[in-house]
Amino acid sequence: MTRITLRELLDHAGEHGYGLPAFNVNNMEQIIAILRAARAVESPAILQVSRGARSYAGDAMVRALMGAAEEMFPDVPLCVHQDHGNSFDTCRSAIDQDYTSVMMDGSLREDATTPTTYDENLAVTLQVVEYAHARGVSVEGELGVLGRLDTGRGEQEDGHGATGTLDRSQLLTDPDQAVDFVERTQVDALAIAMGTSHGAYKFSERPDSSVLDMDVVKQINQRLPDLHLVMHGSSSVPQELQDVFNQYGGDLPQTYGVPVEEIQEGIRHGVRKVNIDTDTRLAMTGAMRRLAQTDRKEFDPRKWMAPAMEALTTLCRSRYEQFGSAGMAPRLSPRPLAEMAARYASGELAHRPAD
Ligand code: G3H
Ligand code: 13P
Ligand code: ZN
């Protein structure tokens, strides 16, 4: 059994000063490619499943794939995480299907587009924490709304993310509120708003401190040194992946993501989970585009998938190495969920702010 909770992974990462990429998955090829990378560099892995992924593949298929992944990669401690849960029911159904971690994104209402009030966020997050911790499962909360600081626009794309224009106070997590939120909800990890946004179009030039606010991370880390921070929207959108995509018939306007060095700076200040989806999509579809143009007779989908998986494995390997999780897998021994539940009940895992 290799399944591990997010809390155990991030506590280990906090103790040893590294970060973990959390990759979104939707299908067999992504799961295998990511876990090949994890196995090659001896990193634990977080595979996260969005609501979109659950409806694309179907819950039964996701469950079967994760079971197969454990069997194929017994040496990779694996956290199966619900990404951007929009309601108690979404999180409960993930927990009931053996996910070891859920995100309750209470920054938005159930429609996943309207920002909540602070009290609404608190109430739904608390409800999820109570259900999850009683079962030993970890919870990630979110405070602040993701969106671009330069335009003030929410990041509505593909039916999720805030709509309309938001003010700076909504787009940046308030450190005082973060302390209160964590004390009251006892989430295991907190996703923060600091100028990152989902998708490929994050910044129109390489980001500086006016559009990517690392001070938010530093201030929260000072107040809550043991809290595990999560950076969403943290694809780097590497130039080489954009170039491959465009060289083989793609039409992606020039864009900029979150530089790896900025993520590494975050990791030095309490960031422990780094969410990446866009880069994995680009790596795969770029490789497929290349195959489509260089071997125009090929119609076996496996021949398209093999280089796509290779490109994804290469990307993931780099992130495991760059964030410092490579080599950590053998140092982890997953605890049974019942033991985690007992640790929550005893107060051993409670977060308390620094004096
Ligand atoms: O949070 C955003 C992730 O990139 C998941 O995207 O909802 O299209 O699966 P998705
Ligand atoms: P990217 O779109 O930057 O890859 O972010 C993914 C993410 O935050 C998933 O929750
Ligand atoms: Zn996200």
PDB file of N, CA and C and ligand atoms in Angstrom, residues 24 48 83-84 103 105 140 142 146 155 160 198 231-233 275, ligand 3:
ATOM      1  N   ASN A  24      -2.004  17.741 -12.279  1.00  0.00           N
ATOM      2  CA  ASN A  24      -3.381  17.329 -12.599  1.00  0.00           C
ATOM      3  C   ASN A  24      -3.362  16.160 -13.572  1.00  0.00           C
ATOM      4  N   GLN A  48      -3.523  15.077  -8.781  1.00  0.00           N
ATOM      5  CA  GLN A  48      -4.762  15.739  -8.401  1.00  0.00           C
ATOM      6  C   GLN A  48      -5.779  15.684  -9.527  1.00  0.00           C
ATOM      7  N   ASP A  83      -8.820  18.305  -6.599  1.00  0.00           N
ATOM      8  CA  ASP A  83      -8.428  19.690  -6.882  1.00  0.00           C
ATOM      9  C   ASP A  83      -9.687  20.556  -6.971  1.00  0.00           C
ATOM     10  N   HIS A  84      -9.656  21.721  -6.358  1.00  0.00           N
ATOM     11  CA  HIS A  84     -10.756  22.700  -6.435  1.00  0.00           C
ATOM     12  C   HIS A  84     -12.141  22.104  -6.198  1.00  0.00           C
ATOM     13  N   MET A 103      -9.238  19.402  -1.670  1.00  0.00           N
ATOM     14  CA  MET A 103      -9.215  20.860  -1.577  1.00  0.00           C
ATOM     15  C   MET A 103     -10.654  21.346  -1.532  1.00  0.00           C
ATOM     16  N   ASP A 105     -12.244  24.570  -2.142  1.00  0.00           N
ATOM     17  CA  ASP A 105     -11.995  25.935  -2.607  1.00  0.00           C
ATOM     18  C   ASP A 105     -13.184  26.812  -2.242  1.00  0.00           C
ATOM     19  N   GLU A 140      -7.043  20.947   2.028  1.00  0.00           N
ATOM     20  CA  GLU A 140      -6.447  22.214   1.592  1.00  0.00           C
ATOM     21  C   GLU A 140      -7.578  23.226   1.462  1.00  0.00           C
ATOM     22  N   GLU A 142      -8.663  27.509   0.639  1.00  0.00           N
ATOM     23  CA  GLU A 142      -8.161  28.629  -0.181  1.00  0.00           C
ATOM     24  C   GLU A 142      -8.703  29.935   0.363  1.00  0.00           C
ATOM     25  N   LEU A 146      -8.009  33.894  -7.050  1.00  0.00           N
ATOM     26  CA  LEU A 146      -6.958  33.916  -8.067  1.00  0.00           C
ATOM     27  C   LEU A 146      -7.355  34.816  -9.235  1.00  0.00           C
ATOM     28  N   GLU A 155     -10.213  35.025 -13.403  1.00  0.00           N
ATOM     29  CA  GLU A 155      -9.559  34.205 -14.433  1.00  0.00           C
ATOM     30  C   GLU A 155     -10.516  33.204 -15.054  1.00  0.00           C
ATOM     31  N   HIS A 160     -14.573  27.777 -15.021  1.00  0.00           N
ATOM     32  CA  HIS A 160     -14.293  27.993 -13.598  1.00  0.00           C
ATOM     33  C   HIS A 160     -13.345  29.162 -13.419  1.00  0.00           C
ATOM     34  N   HIS A 198      -4.738  30.620 -13.184  1.00  0.00           N
ATOM     35  CA  HIS A 198      -4.697  29.366 -13.945  1.00  0.00           C
ATOM     36  C   HIS A 198      -4.538  29.624 -15.443  1.00  0.00           C
ATOM     37  N   MET A 231       0.780  27.091  -3.866  1.00  0.00           N
ATOM     38  CA  MET A 231       0.721  28.016  -5.003  1.00  0.00           C
ATOM     39  C   MET A 231      -0.056  27.347  -6.131  1.00  0.00           C
ATOM     40  N   HIS A 232      -1.204  27.921  -6.446  1.00  0.00           N
ATOM     41  CA  HIS A 232      -1.954  27.458  -7.628  1.00  0.00           C
ATOM     42  C   HIS A 232      -1.454  28.241  -8.840  1.00  0.00           C
ATOM     43  N   GLY A 233      -1.935  27.830 -10.003  1.00  0.00           N
ATOM     44  CA  GLY A 233      -1.578  28.569 -11.219  1.00  0.00           C
ATOM     45  C   GLY A 233      -0.073  28.701 -11.376  1.00  0.00           C
ATOM     46  N   ASN A 275       0.963  23.725  -7.739  1.00  0.00           N
ATOM     47  CA  ASN A 275       0.018  23.114  -8.688  1.00  0.00           C
ATOM     48  C   ASN A 275       0.386  23.391 -10.144  1.00  0.00           C
TER      49      ASN A 275
HETATM   50 ZN    ZN B   3      -5.756  25.641  -9.014  1.00  0.00          ZN
END
